[in-house]
XYZ file of N, CA, C and O in Angstrom:
748
model
N -13.130 -109.626 11.324
C -11.889 -109.183 10.701
C -12.178 -107.868 9.986
O -13.096 -107.761 9.205
N -11.362 -106.871 10.262
C -11.545 -105.561 9.645
C -10.403 -105.282 8.688
O -9.265 -105.220 9.093
N -10.728 -105.140 7.437
C -9.740 -104.769 6.435
C -10.399 -103.766 5.504
O -11.518 -103.969 5.069
N -9.677 -102.707 5.178
C -10.175 -101.776 4.195
C -11.100 -100.701 4.736
O -11.301 -99.697 4.090
N -11.708 -100.910 5.896
C -12.566 -99.899 6.508
C -11.994 -99.555 7.867
O -11.423 -100.394 8.544
N -12.172 -98.326 8.254
C -11.734 -97.916 9.581
C -12.958 -97.620 10.434
O -14.043 -97.339 9.914
N -12.790 -97.713 11.738
C -13.861 -97.460 12.684
C -13.368 -96.468 13.709
O -12.291 -96.646 14.279
N -14.176 -95.424 13.948
C -13.828 -94.425 14.944
C -14.437 -94.811 16.281
O -15.618 -95.169 16.357
N -13.610 -94.761 17.323
C -14.049 -95.068 18.681
C -13.375 -94.084 19.632
O -12.483 -93.329 19.232
N -13.795 -94.121 20.876
C -13.133 -93.353 21.926
C -12.724 -94.346 23.000
O -13.528 -95.210 23.394
N -11.478 -94.259 23.462
C -11.007 -95.190 24.482
C -11.800 -94.989 25.769
O -11.923 -93.869 26.271
N -12.344 -96.082 26.294
C -13.186 -96.018 27.487
C -12.378 -96.066 28.776
O -12.908 -95.805 29.844
N -11.115 -96.434 28.678
C -10.227 -96.499 29.845
C -8.795 -96.393 29.358
O -8.520 -96.529 28.169
N -7.868 -96.129 30.290
C -6.456 -96.185 29.930
C -6.171 -97.588 29.416
O -6.696 -98.575 29.944
N -5.324 -97.672 28.409
C -5.136 -98.957 27.739
C -3.674 -99.182 27.379
O -3.050 -98.326 26.745
N -3.116 -100.346 27.756
C -1.756 -100.658 27.314
C -1.738 -100.909 25.817
O -2.675 -101.484 25.259
N -0.666 -100.460 25.173
C -0.526 -100.626 23.723
C 0.962 -100.689 23.396
O 1.815 -100.478 24.261
N 1.255 -100.986 22.151
C 2.620 -101.009 21.648
C 2.665 -100.083 20.445
O 1.836 -100.199 19.529
N 3.613 -99.163 20.440
C 3.718 -98.226 19.330
C 4.333 -98.920 18.117
O 5.332 -99.623 18.225
N 3.693 -98.742 16.971
C 4.130 -99.331 15.706
C 4.888 -98.264 14.931
O 4.435 -97.131 14.851
N 6.018 -98.527 14.335
C 6.709 -99.808 14.191
C 7.820 -100.023 15.217
O 8.577 -100.971 15.100
N 7.938 -99.163 16.216
C 9.085 -99.237 17.121
C 8.984 -100.322 18.173
O 9.975 -100.724 18.750
N 7.778 -100.755 18.495
C 7.619 -101.804 19.492
C 7.693 -101.300 20.914
O 7.846 -102.090 21.841
N 7.570 -99.998 21.111
C 7.658 -99.419 22.453
C 6.321 -99.532 23.177
O 5.284 -99.137 22.636
N 6.330 -100.044 24.423
C 5.077 -100.099 25.182
C 4.666 -98.697 25.639
O 5.513 -97.895 26.025
N 3.378 -98.413 25.553
C 2.821 -97.128 25.966
C 1.466 -97.385 26.625
O 0.926 -98.483 26.544
N 0.934 -96.354 27.245
C -0.432 -96.394 27.740
C -1.206 -95.289 27.034
O -0.802 -94.125 27.075
N -2.285 -95.676 26.366
C -3.154 -94.711 25.703
C -4.196 -94.248 26.712
O -4.751 -95.058 27.462
N -4.467 -92.953 26.737
C -5.346 -92.362 27.743
C -6.821 -92.559 27.431
O -7.253 -92.461 26.271
N -7.600 -92.801 28.496
C -9.052 -92.866 28.383
C -9.543 -91.563 27.769
O -9.001 -90.491 28.034
N -10.561 -91.668 26.916
C -11.129 -90.495 26.266
C -10.453 -90.122 24.966
O -10.954 -89.259 24.236
N -9.321 -90.752 24.653
C -8.628 -90.445 23.401
C -9.439 -90.958 22.217
O -9.901 -92.102 22.219
N -9.602 -90.132 21.170
C -10.235 -90.650 19.950
C -9.262 -91.596 19.253
O -8.060 -91.331 19.193
N -9.783 -92.704 18.773
C -8.955 -93.703 18.091
C -9.675 -94.169 16.837
O -10.903 -94.179 16.776
N -8.890 -94.560 15.861
C -9.427 -95.106 14.627
C -8.880 -96.520 14.488
O -7.664 -96.719 14.427
N -9.769 -97.510 14.493
C -9.351 -98.902 14.325
C -9.105 -99.117 12.835
O -10.010 -98.946 12.020
N -7.864 -99.472 12.501
C -7.527 -99.672 11.089
C -7.461 -101.150 10.711
O -7.523 -101.480 9.533
N -7.324 -102.032 11.723
C -7.167 -103.453 11.432
C -7.463 -104.252 12.686
O -7.083 -103.861 13.779
N -8.165 -105.371 12.542
C -8.374 -106.319 13.635
C -8.155 -107.712 13.073
O -9.007 -108.276 12.411
N -6.950 -108.214 13.310
C -6.563 -109.510 12.766
C -5.683 -110.244 13.764
O -4.849 -109.627 14.426
N -5.866 -111.557 13.852
C -4.950 -112.379 14.629
C -4.914 -112.103 16.109
O -3.914 -112.360 16.761
N -5.972 -111.549 16.685
C -6.005 -111.344 18.124
C -5.477 -109.998 18.580
O -5.149 -109.835 19.749
N -5.388 -109.047 17.677
C -4.969 -107.704 18.074
C -5.613 -106.673 17.152
O -6.082 -106.991 16.068
N -5.623 -105.446 17.648
C -6.145 -104.309 16.888
C -4.995 -103.381 16.550
O -4.111 -103.168 17.379
N -5.021 -102.812 15.365
C -4.132 -101.708 15.040
C -5.010 -100.466 15.055
O -6.058 -100.435 14.404
N -4.595 -99.475 15.845
C -5.377 -98.247 15.973
C -4.482 -97.049 15.700
O -3.272 -97.091 15.930
N -5.120 -95.990 15.205
C -4.410 -94.733 15.032
C -4.930 -93.769 16.089
O -6.139 -93.548 16.203
N -3.998 -93.251 16.892
C -4.329 -92.282 17.930
C -3.334 -91.139 17.793
O -2.118 -91.363 17.803
N -3.838 -89.934 17.640
C -2.964 -88.767 17.533
C -1.981 -88.851 16.378
O -0.861 -88.363 16.482
N -2.381 -89.498 15.292
C -1.520 -89.599 14.114
C -0.489 -90.705 14.167
O 0.305 -90.857 13.239
N -0.472 -91.505 15.242
C 0.477 -92.613 15.382
C -0.270 -93.939 15.432
O -1.405 -94.004 15.923
N 0.385 -95.012 14.950
C -0.199 -96.350 15.002
C 0.205 -97.064 16.283
O 1.350 -96.951 16.743
N -0.748 -97.839 16.833
C -0.515 -98.631 18.030
C -1.187 -99.983 17.857
O -2.182 -100.108 17.146
N -0.649 -100.963 18.554
C -1.244 -102.294 18.552
C -1.811 -102.538 19.940
O -1.121 -102.353 20.940
N -3.075 -102.949 19.979
C -3.766 -103.257 21.228
C -4.184 -104.716 21.178
O -4.766 -105.170 20.189
N -3.893 -105.453 22.232
C -4.264 -106.864 22.295
C -5.774 -107.021 22.436
O -6.448 -106.188 23.025
N -6.303 -108.105 21.917
C -7.731 -108.371 21.953
C -8.269 -108.400 23.383
O -9.397 -108.002 23.618
N -7.449 -108.828 24.348
C -7.906 -108.883 25.731
C -8.268 -107.488 26.256
O -8.958 -107.364 27.260
N -7.789 -106.425 25.588
C -8.106 -105.050 25.968
C -9.164 -104.431 25.052
O -9.311 -103.204 24.999
N -9.914 -105.262 24.336
C -10.932 -104.769 23.404
C -11.971 -103.906 24.108
O -12.522 -102.986 23.504
N -12.220 -104.160 25.394
C -13.207 -103.357 26.120
C -12.819 -101.882 26.158
O -13.681 -101.006 26.201
N -11.529 -101.570 26.122
C -11.079 -100.173 26.095
C -11.492 -99.496 24.791
O -11.579 -98.269 24.725
N -11.770 -100.300 23.760
C -12.236 -99.785 22.473
C -13.767 -99.839 22.373
O -14.329 -99.541 21.329
N -14.409 -100.268 23.474
C -15.857 -100.413 23.469
C -16.315 -101.683 22.791
O -17.462 -101.792 22.367
N -15.427 -102.674 22.691
C -15.721 -103.928 22.005
C -15.559 -105.104 22.963
O -14.961 -104.988 24.023
N -16.087 -106.244 22.554
C -15.942 -107.480 23.327
C -14.710 -108.238 22.842
O -14.509 -108.360 21.624
N -13.889 -108.757 23.767
C -12.764 -109.597 23.330
C -13.283 -110.851 22.629
O -14.337 -111.363 22.971
N -12.526 -111.298 21.626
C -12.876 -112.531 20.930
C -12.074 -113.669 21.531
O -11.080 -113.449 22.207
N -12.516 -114.892 21.270
C -11.772 -116.045 21.755
C -10.432 -116.108 21.042
O -10.351 -115.827 19.852
N -9.394 -116.489 21.790
C -8.075 -116.587 21.184
C -8.021 -117.789 20.248
O -8.683 -118.796 20.462
N -7.203 -117.625 19.214
C -7.043 -118.673 18.211
C -6.252 -119.832 18.819
O -5.225 -119.625 19.438
N -6.782 -121.033 18.670
C -6.088 -122.226 19.111
C -6.271 -123.299 18.054
O -7.292 -123.336 17.371
N -5.281 -124.134 17.956
C -5.393 -125.251 17.028
C -6.348 -126.287 17.618
O -6.399 -126.474 18.823
N -7.092 -126.918 16.764
C -7.994 -127.970 17.208
C -7.165 -129.155 17.707
O -6.159 -129.510 17.105
N -7.593 -129.731 18.822
C -6.892 -130.903 19.353
C -7.175 -132.085 18.444
O -8.324 -132.314 18.052
N -6.134 -132.817 18.064
C -6.348 -133.957 17.176
C -7.065 -135.090 17.899
O -7.041 -135.166 19.124
N -7.705 -135.939 17.126
C -8.298 -137.147 17.699
C -7.139 -138.075 18.040
O -6.276 -138.316 17.213
N -7.089 -138.547 19.256
C -6.017 -139.434 19.669
C -4.753 -138.667 20.012
O -4.764 -137.442 20.145
N -3.634 -139.379 20.128
C -2.385 -138.713 20.516
C -1.844 -137.815 19.395
O -2.103 -138.050 18.218
N -1.124 -136.809 19.796
C -0.512 -135.904 18.825
C 0.570 -136.641 18.050
O 1.277 -137.487 18.602
N 0.680 -136.306 16.774
C 1.750 -136.847 15.932
C 2.552 -135.667 15.391
O 2.076 -134.525 15.395
N 3.738 -135.946 14.892
C 4.553 -134.882 14.307
C 3.788 -134.210 13.170
O 3.825 -132.984 13.030
N 3.061 -134.989 12.378
C 2.308 -134.441 11.254
C 1.173 -133.535 11.724
O 0.964 -132.454 11.177
N 0.423 -133.984 12.756
C -0.695 -133.158 13.243
C -0.184 -131.882 13.899
O -0.785 -130.815 13.757
N 0.945 -131.968 14.603
C 1.536 -130.793 15.244
C 2.016 -129.808 14.175
O 1.771 -128.602 14.275
N 2.675 -130.309 13.139
C 3.157 -129.413 12.090
C 2.000 -128.731 11.366
O 2.038 -127.524 11.100
N 0.940 -129.475 11.065
C -0.221 -128.876 10.403
C -0.826 -127.789 11.287
O -1.135 -126.695 10.812
N -0.974 -128.067 12.578
C -1.514 -127.065 13.507
C -0.594 -125.856 13.606
O -1.064 -124.714 13.700
N 0.712 -126.096 13.587
C 1.677 -124.994 13.678
C 1.515 -124.042 12.506
O 1.438 -122.821 12.687
N 1.431 -124.579 11.297
C 1.270 -123.724 10.114
C -0.058 -122.969 10.166
O -0.127 -121.793 9.809
N -1.118 -123.648 10.641
C -2.419 -122.984 10.751
C -2.354 -121.811 11.724
O -2.896 -120.735 11.450
N -1.702 -122.003 12.863
C -1.620 -120.929 13.856
C -0.658 -119.828 13.433
O -0.907 -118.647 13.717
N 0.433 -120.175 12.771
C 1.336 -119.132 12.274
C 0.604 -118.227 11.286
O 0.881 -117.026 11.208
N -0.360 -118.794 10.571
C -1.142 -118.005 9.612
C -2.178 -117.118 10.303
O -2.944 -116.425 9.627
N -2.199 -117.110 11.654
C -3.074 -116.189 12.395
C -2.254 -115.076 13.046
O -2.783 -114.310 13.855
N -0.975 -114.976 12.703
C -0.101 -113.910 13.205
C 0.061 -112.871 12.100
O 0.365 -113.226 10.966
N -0.110 -111.610 12.461
C -0.093 -110.533 11.473
C 0.877 -109.432 11.860
O 1.041 -109.120 13.037
N 1.470 -108.854 10.843
C 2.195 -107.614 11.007
C 1.124 -106.543 11.238
O 0.135 -106.509 10.511
N 1.282 -105.666 12.244
C 0.223 -104.694 12.522
C 0.024 -103.637 11.439
O -0.973 -102.935 11.440
N 0.947 -103.530 10.488
C 0.816 -102.537 9.428
C 0.296 -103.117 8.121
O -0.118 -102.381 7.240
N 0.337 -104.439 7.998
C -0.005 -105.089 6.737
C -1.072 -106.143 7.015
O -0.843 -107.043 7.820
N -2.221 -106.087 6.373
C -3.294 -107.034 6.668
C -3.112 -108.407 6.013
O -4.048 -108.987 5.485
N -1.898 -108.919 6.052
C -1.590 -110.244 5.505
C -0.825 -111.006 6.584
O 0.059 -110.453 7.238
N -1.146 -112.287 6.752
C -0.483 -113.072 7.796
C 0.984 -113.335 7.448
O 1.390 -113.221 6.287
N 1.768 -113.695 8.462
C 3.213 -113.849 8.285
C 3.579 -115.010 7.367
O 4.633 -114.980 6.732
N 2.723 -116.015 7.252
C 2.996 -117.132 6.342
C 2.853 -116.658 4.899
O 3.748 -116.853 4.074
N 1.739 -116.004 4.585
C 1.515 -115.534 3.215
C 2.406 -114.363 2.832
O 2.636 -114.126 1.653
N 2.916 -113.633 3.825
C 3.905 -112.592 3.533
C 5.265 -113.194 3.200
O 6.151 -112.505 2.724
N 5.422 -114.492 3.441
C 6.698 -115.151 3.168
C 7.722 -114.920 4.264
O 8.923 -115.067 4.035
N 7.255 -114.581 5.462
C 8.181 -114.307 6.569
C 8.625 -115.565 7.299
O 9.642 -115.548 7.985
N 7.864 -116.651 7.189
C 8.219 -117.895 7.868
C 9.052 -118.740 6.916
O 8.583 -119.168 5.866
N 10.309 -118.956 7.284
C 11.239 -119.707 6.437
C 11.222 -121.199 6.716
O 11.584 -121.993 5.863
N 10.838 -121.583 7.914
C 10.823 -123.007 8.219
C 10.146 -123.287 9.532
O 10.147 -122.454 10.442
N 9.554 -124.483 9.628
C 8.882 -124.947 10.838
C 9.255 -126.414 11.011
O 8.882 -127.255 10.193
N 10.030 -126.697 12.041
C 10.510 -128.052 12.282
C 9.902 -128.589 13.576
O 9.973 -127.928 14.617
N 9.310 -129.776 13.498
C 8.724 -130.432 14.662
C 9.617 -131.608 15.028
O 9.919 -132.454 14.182
N 10.042 -131.644 16.296
C 10.915 -132.723 16.772
C 10.255 -133.422 17.954
O 9.734 -132.752 18.858
N 10.303 -134.757 17.967
C 9.720 -135.474 19.106
C 10.594 -135.308 20.356
O 11.822 -135.209 20.265
N 9.948 -135.267 21.497
C 10.655 -135.275 22.775
C 10.682 -136.708 23.284
O 10.112 -137.611 22.666
N 11.332 -136.937 24.409
C 11.461 -138.312 24.926
C 10.121 -138.966 25.196
O 9.929 -140.137 24.889
N 9.200 -138.219 25.778
C 7.886 -138.783 26.098
C 7.045 -138.867 24.827
O 6.882 -137.866 24.114
N 6.497 -140.034 24.500
C 5.693 -140.177 23.279
C 4.532 -139.172 23.248
O 3.889 -138.918 24.265
N 4.285 -138.613 22.070
C 3.191 -137.670 21.903
C 3.510 -136.250 22.345
O 2.630 -135.402 22.384
N 4.795 -135.979 22.663
C 5.220 -134.645 23.081
C 6.287 -134.137 22.116
O 7.187 -134.889 21.729
N 6.187 -132.842 21.775
C 7.025 -132.307 20.710
C 7.584 -130.931 21.034
O 7.076 -130.229 21.897
N 8.611 -130.584 20.276
C 9.224 -129.258 20.284
C 9.098 -128.714 18.863
O 9.292 -129.445 17.894
N 8.791 -127.415 18.755
C 8.694 -126.773 17.449
C 9.762 -125.692 17.370
O 9.932 -124.913 18.310
N 10.472 -125.665 16.247
C 11.433 -124.600 15.971
C 11.015 -123.915 14.672
O 10.799 -124.571 13.655
N 10.879 -122.577 14.753
C 10.477 -121.785 13.599
C 11.552 -120.747 13.323
O 12.036 -120.096 14.250
N 11.933 -120.630 12.061
C 12.791 -119.531 11.618
C 11.928 -118.594 10.812
O 11.232 -119.018 9.883
N 11.961 -117.332 11.192
C 11.185 -116.335 10.471
C 11.988 -115.053 10.360
O 12.980 -114.866 11.057
N 11.553 -114.202 9.471
C 12.208 -112.918 9.273
C 11.160 -111.823 9.348
O 10.003 -112.080 9.673
N 11.552 -110.619 9.040
C 10.650 -109.470 9.018
C 10.786 -108.775 7.670
O 11.766 -108.980 6.957
N 9.827 -107.926 7.355
C 9.897 -107.201 6.088
C 11.034 -106.194 6.094
O 11.542 -105.832 5.036
N 11.442 -105.754 7.298
C 12.557 -104.806 7.415
C 13.357 -105.152 8.664
O 12.769 -105.329 9.731
N 14.696 -105.260 8.562
C 15.504 -105.647 9.716
C 15.370 -104.721 10.925
O 15.485 -105.157 12.043
N 15.075 -103.450 10.729
C 14.982 -102.520 11.845
C 13.616 -102.465 12.505
O 13.398 -101.665 13.404
N 12.684 -103.311 12.091
C 11.323 -103.275 12.621
C 11.325 -103.632 14.102
O 11.747 -104.715 14.500
N 10.841 -102.725 14.913
C 10.781 -102.947 16.352
C 9.704 -103.921 16.771
O 9.651 -104.341 17.926
N 8.819 -104.304 15.858
C 7.730 -105.219 16.174
C 8.163 -106.680 16.083
O 7.401 -107.569 16.429
N 9.384 -106.939 15.624
C 9.829 -108.312 15.394
C 9.724 -109.209 16.601
O 9.181 -110.313 16.523
N 10.219 -108.759 17.735
C 10.176 -109.580 18.943
C 8.733 -109.826 19.357
O 8.375 -110.935 19.753
N 7.898 -108.819 19.235
C 6.495 -108.958 19.594
C 5.805 -109.993 18.711
O 5.070 -110.855 19.201
N 6.043 -109.940 17.404
C 5.441 -110.902 16.478
C 5.968 -112.311 16.761
O 5.207 -113.280 16.788
N 7.267 -112.436 17.008
C 7.854 -113.748 17.325
C 7.289 -114.294 18.635
O 6.989 -115.496 18.736
N 7.130 -113.448 19.640
C 6.572 -113.889 20.921
C 5.123 -114.336 20.764
O 4.690 -115.318 21.365
N 4.354 -113.609 19.937
C 2.971 -113.994 19.676
C 2.927 -115.363 18.993
O 2.134 -116.236 19.362
N 3.792 -115.561 17.993
C 3.846 -116.850 17.291
C 4.203 -117.971 18.264
O 3.564 -119.029 18.264
N 5.169 -117.735 19.126
C 5.589 -118.754 20.096
C 4.446 -119.116 21.036
O 4.190 -120.293 21.299
N 3.738 -118.115 21.547
C 2.620 -118.373 22.455
C 1.540 -119.205 21.769
O 0.985 -120.139 22.367
N 1.259 -118.912 20.516
C 0.257 -119.684 19.787
C 0.737 -121.111 19.550
O -0.044 -122.061 19.657
N 2.019 -121.289 19.243
C 2.554 -122.637 19.026
C 2.485 -123.468 20.312
O 2.211 -124.666 20.270
N 2.715 -122.833 21.446
C 2.661 -123.550 22.725
C 1.245 -123.984 23.089
O 1.066 -124.831 23.968
N 0.224 -123.437 22.404
C -1.160 -123.837 22.677
C -1.543 -125.134 21.957
O -2.614 -125.672 22.199
N -0.663 -125.642 21.110
C -0.961 -126.856 20.341
C -0.858 -128.077 21.244
O 0.112 -128.246 21.989
N -1.856 -128.942 21.140
C -1.874 -130.198 21.898
C -0.597 -130.994 21.616
O -0.265 -131.242 20.459
N 0.124 -131.352 22.678
C 1.338 -132.154 22.538
C 2.612 -131.344 22.422
O 3.701 -131.906 22.392
N 2.522 -130.018 22.362
C 3.729 -129.195 22.246
C 4.149 -128.720 23.627
O 3.387 -128.059 24.330
N 5.368 -129.101 24.018
C 5.906 -128.718 25.323
C 6.920 -127.593 25.232
O 7.230 -126.950 26.229
N 7.463 -127.372 24.033
C 8.494 -126.343 23.871
C 8.407 -125.786 22.450
O 8.124 -126.523 21.502
N 8.628 -124.492 22.343
C 8.620 -123.852 21.018
C 9.621 -122.712 21.028
O 9.756 -121.996 22.023
N 10.341 -122.578 19.922
C 11.294 -121.489 19.751
C 11.028 -120.834 18.397
O 10.906 -121.519 17.386
N 10.922 -119.512 18.417
C 10.766 -118.754 17.181
C 11.962 -117.828 17.092
O 12.138 -116.948 17.926
N 12.784 -118.087 16.104
C 14.021 -117.327 15.941
C 13.911 -116.392 14.750
O 13.491 -116.797 13.668
N 14.299 -115.129 14.964
C 14.359 -114.171 13.862
C 15.684 -114.337 13.139
O 16.739 -114.323 13.772
N 15.603 -114.534 11.834
C 16.801 -114.708 11.010
C 16.758 -113.690 9.876
O 15.704 -113.173 9.524
N 17.902 -113.428 9.301
C 17.978 -112.396 8.262
C 18.550 -112.926 6.956
O 18.768 -112.172 6.018
N 18.777 -114.230 6.881
C 19.324 -114.819 5.679
C 18.430 -115.974 5.262
O 18.222 -116.894 6.069
N 17.842 -115.938 4.098
C 18.006 -114.899 3.086
C 17.180 -113.667 3.453
O 16.182 -113.776 4.157
N 17.591 -112.510 2.955
C 16.810 -111.305 3.213
C 15.429 -111.415 2.571
O 15.293 -111.967 1.483
N 14.416 -110.902 3.263
C 13.063 -110.931 2.732
C 12.942 -109.989 1.538
O 13.578 -108.936 1.495
N 12.134 -110.386 0.574
C 11.817 -109.519 -0.563
C 10.356 -109.743 -0.947
O 9.747 -110.746 -0.558
N 9.804 -108.842 -1.711
C 8.398 -108.927 -2.119
C 8.090 -110.194 -2.911
O 6.956 -110.639 -2.956
N 9.090 -110.773 -3.533
C 8.877 -111.993 -4.304
C 8.486 -113.168 -3.410
O 7.985 -114.181 -3.884
N 8.719 -113.051 -2.109
C 8.397 -114.129 -1.171
C 6.920 -114.138 -0.778
O 6.444 -115.093 -0.173
N 6.183 -113.102 -1.117
C 4.757 -113.027 -0.807
C 4.016 -114.047 -1.662
O 4.275 -114.170 -2.859
N 3.074 -114.761 -1.047
C 2.309 -115.762 -1.797
C 1.475 -115.090 -2.881
O 1.142 -113.901 -2.808
N 1.119 -115.876 -3.880
C 0.309 -115.354 -4.985
C -1.034 -114.845 -4.470
O -1.516 -113.788 -4.892
N -1.649 -115.585 -3.531
C -2.939 -115.164 -2.974
C -2.813 -113.818 -2.273
O -3.672 -112.939 -2.421
N -1.739 -113.621 -1.516
C -1.535 -112.360 -0.811
C -1.263 -111.221 -1.796
O -1.724 -110.096 -1.604
N -0.522 -111.508 -2.853
C -0.265 -110.489 -3.874
C -1.583 -110.029 -4.512
O -1.771 -108.837 -4.760
N -2.468 -110.990 -4.800
C -3.767 -110.635 -5.364
C -4.546 -109.761 -4.395
O -5.130 -108.750 -4.783
N -4.551 -110.162 -3.109
C -5.286 -109.400 -2.100
C -4.750 -107.981 -1.941
O -5.496 -107.042 -1.711
N -3.434 -107.812 -2.121
C -2.816 -106.513 -1.960
C -2.789 -105.725 -3.276
O -2.286 -104.606 -3.308
N -3.318 -106.305 -4.345
C -3.334 -105.618 -5.640
C -1.956 -105.493 -6.273
O -1.681 -104.547 -6.993
N -1.101 -106.496 -6.042
C 0.260 -106.460 -6.570
C 0.425 -107.290 -7.836
O 1.534 -107.482 -8.300
N -0.646 -107.790 -8.395
C -0.534 -108.644 -9.592
C -0.998 -107.882 -10.813
O -1.780 -107.045 -10.809
C-alpha cells in the first residue's frame, strides 16, 4: 500500500487507464513517465503529463510491477449465512477506494447501507448496497460502484449484487469516520 510517497516509473507498454475524475477510458503510451501516487484496493493512481489516471492492478506490469492477488472475502466454514455474507460484504467494501483520496469508501462514509437477502436456494444470497460519492458530478462513481459490485459477487454464497448510487442524504465531511479523520489530519 502506497500512501504519502510517490514513485517515478516509465510505462513499459501501452496501458489502459481511466482519467480521474471524469471516468473517461484512455490508453497511456509506452515510454511515458508516470508518478504512482497511490496503490490501494487493487488499482494504482498515477500522474502522467499533469493528469491523474487509474490503472487496474492486472496492468501493473506496464508500471514495471507485479500484479497482486485480488481481494476476496474468506470463505466461511460451512454454508454461508446472512451474517457471514454481510460481514464479508463490509470487509470487501472497505477495500474500495476513491482514486483521489487514500481512504476506503466505508470510512469515507460513502456507503449508506448494505442489505443481505436470502434467495430461494438455501445458502444463496443477494446483496443490495446504497452508496454515494463525495461530489455528485464525479465521473468515477460508476467505476467505483462496479468495482464494489464485482468484489461483492466474489463472496461465497452471493449470486446477485446491486450497488446503487444515491444522493440523499447528500454526503458531507461529517460522515467520515473518526479513524479516517485522524489519518487525514482533520481532527
